[in-house]
Coordinates of C-alpha atoms and ligand atoms in Angstrom, one line a residue:
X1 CA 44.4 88.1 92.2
X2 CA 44.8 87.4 88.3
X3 CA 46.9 90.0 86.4
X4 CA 48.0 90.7 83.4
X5 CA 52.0 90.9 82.7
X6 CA 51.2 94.7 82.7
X7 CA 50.2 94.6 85.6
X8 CA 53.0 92.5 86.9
X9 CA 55.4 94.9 85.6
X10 CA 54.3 97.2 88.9
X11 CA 53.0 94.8 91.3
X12 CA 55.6 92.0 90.6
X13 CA 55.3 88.6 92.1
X14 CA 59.0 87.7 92.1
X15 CA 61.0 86.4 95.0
X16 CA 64.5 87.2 96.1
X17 CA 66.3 85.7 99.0
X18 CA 66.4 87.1 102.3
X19 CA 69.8 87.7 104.7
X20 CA 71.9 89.6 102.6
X21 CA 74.2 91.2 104.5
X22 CA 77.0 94.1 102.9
X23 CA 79.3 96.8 104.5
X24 CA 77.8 99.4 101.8
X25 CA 74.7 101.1 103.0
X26 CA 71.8 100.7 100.4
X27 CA 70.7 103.7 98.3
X28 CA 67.1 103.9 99.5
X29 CA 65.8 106.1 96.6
X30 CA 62.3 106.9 97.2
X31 CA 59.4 109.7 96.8
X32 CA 56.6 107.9 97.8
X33 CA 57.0 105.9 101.6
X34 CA 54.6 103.1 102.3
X35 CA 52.2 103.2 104.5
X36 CA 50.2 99.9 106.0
X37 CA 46.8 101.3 106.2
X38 CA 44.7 104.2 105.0
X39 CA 44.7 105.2 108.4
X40 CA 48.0 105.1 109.5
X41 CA 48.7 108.0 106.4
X42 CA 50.5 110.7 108.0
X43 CA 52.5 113.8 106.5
X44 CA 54.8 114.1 110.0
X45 CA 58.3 114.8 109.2
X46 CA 60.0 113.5 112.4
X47 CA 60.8 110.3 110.9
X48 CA 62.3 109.2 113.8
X49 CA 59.7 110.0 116.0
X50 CA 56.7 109.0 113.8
X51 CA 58.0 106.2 110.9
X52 CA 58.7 106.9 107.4
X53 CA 56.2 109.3 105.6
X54 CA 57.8 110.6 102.7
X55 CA 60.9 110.8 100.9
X56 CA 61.8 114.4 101.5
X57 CA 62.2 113.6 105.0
X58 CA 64.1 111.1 104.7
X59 CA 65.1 107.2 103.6
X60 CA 67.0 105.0 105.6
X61 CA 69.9 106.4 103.5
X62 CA 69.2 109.7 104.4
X63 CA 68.9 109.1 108.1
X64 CA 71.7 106.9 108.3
X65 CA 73.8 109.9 107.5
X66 CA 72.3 112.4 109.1
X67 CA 72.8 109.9 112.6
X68 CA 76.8 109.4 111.6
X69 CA 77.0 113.5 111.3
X70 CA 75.4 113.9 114.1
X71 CA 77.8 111.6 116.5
X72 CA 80.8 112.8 114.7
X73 CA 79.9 116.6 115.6
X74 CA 78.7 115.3 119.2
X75 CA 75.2 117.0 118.7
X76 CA 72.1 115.4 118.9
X77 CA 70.4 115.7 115.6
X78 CA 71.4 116.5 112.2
X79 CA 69.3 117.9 109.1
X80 CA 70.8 117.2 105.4
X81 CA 70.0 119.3 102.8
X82 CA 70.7 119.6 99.3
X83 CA 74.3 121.6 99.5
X84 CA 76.0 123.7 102.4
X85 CA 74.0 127.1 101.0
X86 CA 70.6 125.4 101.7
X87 CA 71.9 124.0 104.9
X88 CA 73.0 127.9 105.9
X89 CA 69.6 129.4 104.6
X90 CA 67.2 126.8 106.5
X91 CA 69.0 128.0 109.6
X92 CA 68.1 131.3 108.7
X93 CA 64.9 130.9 107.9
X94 CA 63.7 128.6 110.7
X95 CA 65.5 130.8 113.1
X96 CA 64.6 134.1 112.2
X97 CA 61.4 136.1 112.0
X98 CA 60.7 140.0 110.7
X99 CA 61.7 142.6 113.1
X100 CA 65.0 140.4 114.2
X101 CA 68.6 141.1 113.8
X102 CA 71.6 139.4 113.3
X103 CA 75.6 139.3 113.5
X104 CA 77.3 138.2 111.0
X105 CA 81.1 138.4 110.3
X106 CA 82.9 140.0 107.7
X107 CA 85.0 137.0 106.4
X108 CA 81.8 134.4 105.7
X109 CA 81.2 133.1 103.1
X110 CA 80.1 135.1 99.9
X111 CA 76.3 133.7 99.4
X112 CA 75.9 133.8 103.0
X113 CA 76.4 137.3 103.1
X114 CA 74.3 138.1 99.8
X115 CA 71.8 135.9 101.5
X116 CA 71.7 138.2 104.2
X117 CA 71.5 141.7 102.5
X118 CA 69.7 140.2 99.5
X119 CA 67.0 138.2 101.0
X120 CA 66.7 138.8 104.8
X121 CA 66.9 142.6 104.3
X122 CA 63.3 141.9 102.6
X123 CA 62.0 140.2 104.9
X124 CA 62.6 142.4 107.6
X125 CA 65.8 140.6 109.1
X126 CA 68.4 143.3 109.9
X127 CA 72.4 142.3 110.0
X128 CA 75.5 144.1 111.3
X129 CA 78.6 142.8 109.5
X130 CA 81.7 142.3 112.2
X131 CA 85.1 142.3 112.6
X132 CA 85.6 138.0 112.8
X133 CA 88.3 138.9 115.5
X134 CA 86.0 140.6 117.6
X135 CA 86.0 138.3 120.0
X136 CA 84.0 139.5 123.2
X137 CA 83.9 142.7 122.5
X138 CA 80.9 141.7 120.2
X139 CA 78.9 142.5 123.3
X140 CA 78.6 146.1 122.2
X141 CA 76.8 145.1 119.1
X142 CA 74.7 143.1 120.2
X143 CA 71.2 144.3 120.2
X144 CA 67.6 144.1 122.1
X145 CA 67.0 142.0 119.3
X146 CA 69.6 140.1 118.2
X147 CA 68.9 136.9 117.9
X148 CA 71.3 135.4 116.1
X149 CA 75.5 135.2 115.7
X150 CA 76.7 133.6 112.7
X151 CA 80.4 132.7 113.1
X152 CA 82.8 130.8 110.5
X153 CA 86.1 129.7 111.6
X154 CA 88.9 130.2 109.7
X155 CA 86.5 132.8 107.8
X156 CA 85.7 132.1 103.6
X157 CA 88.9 132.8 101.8
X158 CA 90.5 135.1 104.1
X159 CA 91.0 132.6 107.0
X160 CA 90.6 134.5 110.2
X161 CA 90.2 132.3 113.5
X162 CA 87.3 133.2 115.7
X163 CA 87.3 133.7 119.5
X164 CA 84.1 131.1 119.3
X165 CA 83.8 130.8 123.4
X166 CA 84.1 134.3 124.0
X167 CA 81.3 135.6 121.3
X168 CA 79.1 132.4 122.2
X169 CA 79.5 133.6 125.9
X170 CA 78.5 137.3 125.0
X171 CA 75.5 135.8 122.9
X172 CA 74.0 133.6 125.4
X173 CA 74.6 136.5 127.9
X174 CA 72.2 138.2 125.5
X175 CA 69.7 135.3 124.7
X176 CA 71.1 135.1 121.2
X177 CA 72.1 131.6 119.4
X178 CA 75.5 131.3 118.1
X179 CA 75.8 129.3 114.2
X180 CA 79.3 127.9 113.2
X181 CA 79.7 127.4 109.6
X182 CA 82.4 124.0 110.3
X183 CA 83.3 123.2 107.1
X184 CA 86.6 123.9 107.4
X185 CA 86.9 122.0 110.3
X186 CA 85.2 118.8 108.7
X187 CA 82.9 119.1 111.8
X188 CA 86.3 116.6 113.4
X189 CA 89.0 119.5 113.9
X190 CA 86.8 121.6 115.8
X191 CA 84.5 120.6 118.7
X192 CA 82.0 123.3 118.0
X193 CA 79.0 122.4 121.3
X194 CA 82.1 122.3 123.8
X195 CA 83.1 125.6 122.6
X196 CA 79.5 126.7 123.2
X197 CA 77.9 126.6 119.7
X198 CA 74.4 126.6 119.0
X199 CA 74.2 124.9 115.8
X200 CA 76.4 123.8 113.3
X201 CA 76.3 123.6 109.9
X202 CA 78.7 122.1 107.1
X203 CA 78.7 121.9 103.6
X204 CA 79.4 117.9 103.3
X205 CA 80.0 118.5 99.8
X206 CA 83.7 119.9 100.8
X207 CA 85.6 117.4 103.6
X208 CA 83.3 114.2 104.1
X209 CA 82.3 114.1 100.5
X210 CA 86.2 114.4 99.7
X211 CA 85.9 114.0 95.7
X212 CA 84.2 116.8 94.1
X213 CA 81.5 115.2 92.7
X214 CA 78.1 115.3 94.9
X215 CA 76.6 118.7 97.0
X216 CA 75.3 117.9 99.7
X217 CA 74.7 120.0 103.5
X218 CA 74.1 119.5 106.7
X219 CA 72.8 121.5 110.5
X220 CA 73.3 120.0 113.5
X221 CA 71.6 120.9 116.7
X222 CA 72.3 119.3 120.5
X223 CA 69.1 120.9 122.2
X224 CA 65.4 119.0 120.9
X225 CA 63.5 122.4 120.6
X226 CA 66.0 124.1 117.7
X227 CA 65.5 120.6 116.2
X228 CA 61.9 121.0 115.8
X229 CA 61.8 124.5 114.6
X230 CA 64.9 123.2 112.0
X231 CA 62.7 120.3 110.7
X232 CA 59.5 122.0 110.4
X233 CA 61.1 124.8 108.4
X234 CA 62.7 122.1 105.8
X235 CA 59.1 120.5 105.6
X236 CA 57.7 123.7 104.1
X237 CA 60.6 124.9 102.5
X238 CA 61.0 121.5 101.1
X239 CA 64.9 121.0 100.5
X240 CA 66.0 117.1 100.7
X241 CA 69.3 115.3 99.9
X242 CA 69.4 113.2 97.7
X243 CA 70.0 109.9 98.8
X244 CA 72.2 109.2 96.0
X245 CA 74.9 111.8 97.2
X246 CA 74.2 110.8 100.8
X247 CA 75.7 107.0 99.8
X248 CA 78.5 108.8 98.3
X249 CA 78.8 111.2 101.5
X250 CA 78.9 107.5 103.6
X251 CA 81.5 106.2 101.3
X252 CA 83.4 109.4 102.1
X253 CA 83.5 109.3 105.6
X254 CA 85.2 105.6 105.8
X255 CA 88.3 107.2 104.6
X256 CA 87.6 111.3 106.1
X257 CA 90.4 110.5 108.8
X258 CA 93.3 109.5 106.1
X259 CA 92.5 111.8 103.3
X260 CA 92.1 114.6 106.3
X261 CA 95.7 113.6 108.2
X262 CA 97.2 113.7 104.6
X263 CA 96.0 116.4 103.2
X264 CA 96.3 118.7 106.0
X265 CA 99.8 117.9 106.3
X266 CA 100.5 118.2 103.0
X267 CA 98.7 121.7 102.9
X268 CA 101.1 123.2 106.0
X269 CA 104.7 121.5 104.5
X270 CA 103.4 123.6 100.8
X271 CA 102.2 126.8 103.8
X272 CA 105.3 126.5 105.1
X273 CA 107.5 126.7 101.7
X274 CA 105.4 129.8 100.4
X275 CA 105.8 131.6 103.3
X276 CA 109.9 131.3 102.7
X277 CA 108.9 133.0 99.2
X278 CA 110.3 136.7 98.8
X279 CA 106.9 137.3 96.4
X280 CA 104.7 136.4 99.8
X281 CA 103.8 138.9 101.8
X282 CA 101.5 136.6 104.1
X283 CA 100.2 133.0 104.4
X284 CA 96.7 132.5 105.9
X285 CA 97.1 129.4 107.4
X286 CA 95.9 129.1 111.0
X287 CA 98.3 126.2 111.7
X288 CA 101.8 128.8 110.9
X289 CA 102.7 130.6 113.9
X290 CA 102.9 133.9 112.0
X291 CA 99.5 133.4 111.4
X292 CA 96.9 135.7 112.8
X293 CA 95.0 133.8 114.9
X294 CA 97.2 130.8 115.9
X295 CA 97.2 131.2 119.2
X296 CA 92.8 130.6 118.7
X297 CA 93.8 128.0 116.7
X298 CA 96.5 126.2 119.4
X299 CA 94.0 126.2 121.5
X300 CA 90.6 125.2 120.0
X301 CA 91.4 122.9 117.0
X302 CA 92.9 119.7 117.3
X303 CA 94.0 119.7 113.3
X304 CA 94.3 122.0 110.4
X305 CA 92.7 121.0 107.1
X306 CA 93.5 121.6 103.1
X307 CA 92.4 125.2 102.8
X308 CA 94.7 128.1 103.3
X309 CA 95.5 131.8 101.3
X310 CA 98.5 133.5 100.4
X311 CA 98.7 137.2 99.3
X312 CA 101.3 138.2 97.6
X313 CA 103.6 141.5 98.2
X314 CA 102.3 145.0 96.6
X315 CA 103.5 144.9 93.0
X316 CA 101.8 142.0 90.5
X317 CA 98.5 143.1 88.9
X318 CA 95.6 141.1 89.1
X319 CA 96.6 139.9 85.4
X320 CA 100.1 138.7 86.8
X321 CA 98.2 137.3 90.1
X322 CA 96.1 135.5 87.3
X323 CA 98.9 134.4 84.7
X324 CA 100.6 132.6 88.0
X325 CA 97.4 130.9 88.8
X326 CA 96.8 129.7 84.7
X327 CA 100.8 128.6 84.7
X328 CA 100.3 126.3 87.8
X329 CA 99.9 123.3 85.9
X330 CA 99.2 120.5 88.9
X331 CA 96.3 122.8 90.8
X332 CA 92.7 123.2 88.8
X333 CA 90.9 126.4 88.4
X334 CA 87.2 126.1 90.2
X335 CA 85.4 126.1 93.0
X336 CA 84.5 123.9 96.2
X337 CA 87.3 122.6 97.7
X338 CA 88.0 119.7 99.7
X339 CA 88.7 117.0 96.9
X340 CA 91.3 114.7 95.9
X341 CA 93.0 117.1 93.2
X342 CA 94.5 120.9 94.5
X343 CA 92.9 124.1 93.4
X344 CA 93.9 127.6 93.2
X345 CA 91.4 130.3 92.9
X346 CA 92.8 133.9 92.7
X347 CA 90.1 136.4 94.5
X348 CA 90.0 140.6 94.9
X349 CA 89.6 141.4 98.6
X350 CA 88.2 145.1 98.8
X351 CA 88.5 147.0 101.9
X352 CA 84.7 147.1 101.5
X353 CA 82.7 146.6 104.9
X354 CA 85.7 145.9 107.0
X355 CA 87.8 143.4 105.4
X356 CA 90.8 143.3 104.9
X357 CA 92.6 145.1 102.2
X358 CA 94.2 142.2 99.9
X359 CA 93.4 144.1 97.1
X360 CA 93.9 141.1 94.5
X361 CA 96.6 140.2 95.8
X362 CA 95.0 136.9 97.3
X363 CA 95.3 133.2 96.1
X364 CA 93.3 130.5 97.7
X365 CA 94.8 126.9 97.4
X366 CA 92.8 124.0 98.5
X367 CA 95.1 121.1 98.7
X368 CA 94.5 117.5 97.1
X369 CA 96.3 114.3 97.5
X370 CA 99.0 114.5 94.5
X371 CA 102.3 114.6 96.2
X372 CA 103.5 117.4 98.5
X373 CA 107.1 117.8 96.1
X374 CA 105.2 117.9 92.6
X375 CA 103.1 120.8 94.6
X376 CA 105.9 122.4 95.7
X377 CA 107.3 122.1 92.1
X378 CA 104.2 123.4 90.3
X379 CA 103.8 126.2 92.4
X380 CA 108.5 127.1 92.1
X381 CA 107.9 126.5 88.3
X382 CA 104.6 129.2 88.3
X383 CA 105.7 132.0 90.4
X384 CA 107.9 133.7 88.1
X385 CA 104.5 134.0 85.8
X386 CA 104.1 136.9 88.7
X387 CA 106.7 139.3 87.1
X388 CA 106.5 138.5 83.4
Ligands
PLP1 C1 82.6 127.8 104.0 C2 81.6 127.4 103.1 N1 80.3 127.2 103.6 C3 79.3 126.8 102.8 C4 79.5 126.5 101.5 C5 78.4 126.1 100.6 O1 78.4 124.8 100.3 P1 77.7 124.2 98.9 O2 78.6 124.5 97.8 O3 77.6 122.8 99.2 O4 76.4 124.9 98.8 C6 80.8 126.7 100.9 C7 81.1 126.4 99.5 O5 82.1 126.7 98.9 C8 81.9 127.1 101.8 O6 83.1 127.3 101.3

């Protein structure tokens, strides 16, 4: 029909040619999906299943990622969501119903835990908070009805490895589902559904995004059922990735193998120096033999990544720990980890609830890709800020 160049401005006429071909996956932005017909109009979310129906449940950019996550973990299907905290409370919320309770160790991560006595406590979800190196003795607190195990291996910040086979064995013996946080891992270094897991989750926004500058989450599920529940929670609850950070996440994971291999090595050489230190008392790096838990780290991970703790011996206060951190000039100051440039965070560990008592004694380094020496260097050159 005749328009007017208004008009064209939104139904355009133009014609571009066909058979491009690029190794970059297009950045399918898009609210509103297509649909051919007023009768073929359909608010299914199982894109895969059903055909597009709407942005939040995906674009081809979208999906394309969420299919890559999902072969690199080995599961079946894979959820984004808009960072690794929305990925961890749709599990929860699909998962759980009033009445239930749930496991949840003392080492996860911060928001997870406020989650849990914050917002499931009102809904009627009751948690016990374990020791993470329970291991199968978790049987004894497992309830009539517990129905869910969180796990995170290494734990948030103080790095404890998990027995993950022997609490997913007491679980199932129970009827519960067992939830890996795997960020640490990258969802590469450890092969959470062969050592029984449930569902995994990861914040892309640490390893496969690799450069600090998108948030973005993911849960991954083998069995079709947990899938279902999953997707039809994040319909209602509405959280979608953008498919902007999604292109960046795809950019990320063509080079996730080097920037992993590098910066892992990198993190145990700089392990390795502090724990030589006289200031360290310990270095919480599974990968170090004198780390707890290396023998569960031997023999479940095939790789160690950027992310380790020290704590230093009794003596600095928290404004020494502090002025070491401020002199290190190589390492940033902030949060989420997992990028190209090293971090140091200094954190108070109370004995609170089981954990373990650090005091603030505790620095957690996430390692980048400057050079291993200059790290060394920064860190020789900052620890004497410890006793001035
Ligand atoms: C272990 C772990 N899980 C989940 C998250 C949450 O990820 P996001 O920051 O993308 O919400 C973080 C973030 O620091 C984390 O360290």
């Amino acid at each position: 029909m005749d328009t007017t160049w208004q008009t064209r401005l939104l139904h355009p006429d133009a014609q571009i040619p066909g058979g491009y071909r690029s190794l970059a996956t297009p950045v399918h932005r898009g609210s509103t999906t297509l649909f051919p017909s007023a009768a073929a109009v359909t608010d299914k979310w199982d894109q895969e299943r059903f055909g597009y129906t709407y942005g939040l449940y995906g674009t081809p950019t979208t999906l394309e990622l969420a299919a890559r996550i999902a072969a690199l973990e080995g599961g079946g299907r894979t959820i984004l969501t808009p960072g690794g905290q929305s990925a961890i409370s749709l599990i929860d919320f699909a998962l759980l119903r009033s009445g239930d309770h749930i496991l949840v160790p003392h080492s996860v991560y911060g928001p997870n835990r406020w989650l849990t006595t914050a917002l499931l406590a009102r809904f009627g979800v009751s948690a016990t908070f374990y020791d993470p190196e329970i291991g199968a003795e978790i049987a004894s607190l497992m309830r009539e009805n517990t129905r869910l195990v969180w796990t995170e291996s290494p734990g948030s910040v103080t790095m404890e490895v998990q027995d993950v086979p022997a609490i997913a064995a007491a679980a199932h013996a129970r009827g519960a589902l067992v939830v890996l946080d795997n960020t640490w891992s990258a969802g590469v270094l450890f092969d959470a559904f062969a050592h029984g897991v449930d569902v995994t989750m990861q914040a892309l926004t640490k390893y496969v995004g690799g450069h600090s500058d998108l948030l973005l989450g993911s849960v991954t599920v083998r069995d079709d059922a947990l899938y279902q529940r999953l997707g039809a929670a994040r319909q209602v609850i509405g959280c979608a990735a953008s498919p902007d950070d999604c292109s960046l996440a795809l950019r990320g994971l063509q080079t996730l193998a080097v920037r992993l291999a590098a910066i892992g090595a990198s993190a145990l050489a700089i392990a390795g120096w502090l724990a030589q230190r006289p200031e360290v008392d310990l270095v919480l790096h599974p990968a170090l033999p004198a780390c707890p838990g290396h023998e569960l780290w031997k023999r479940d991970f095939t790789g160690s990544s950027g992310v380790f703790s020290i704590v230093f011996r009794p003596g600095p206060s928290w404004e020494q720990v502090c002025a070491f951190v401020d002199a290190l000039e190589l390492f940033e100051v902030g949060y989420s980890w997992a990028g190209t440039t090293s971090l140091a965070v200094a954190y108070t560990i109370a004995p609170a609830g089981g954990r373990p008592a650090y005091d603030h004694r505790l620095v957690r380094f996430s390692i980048g890709l400057e050079s291993t020496e200059d790290l060394i260097a920064d860190l020789g050159r900052a620890l004497p800020a410890l006793s001035s």
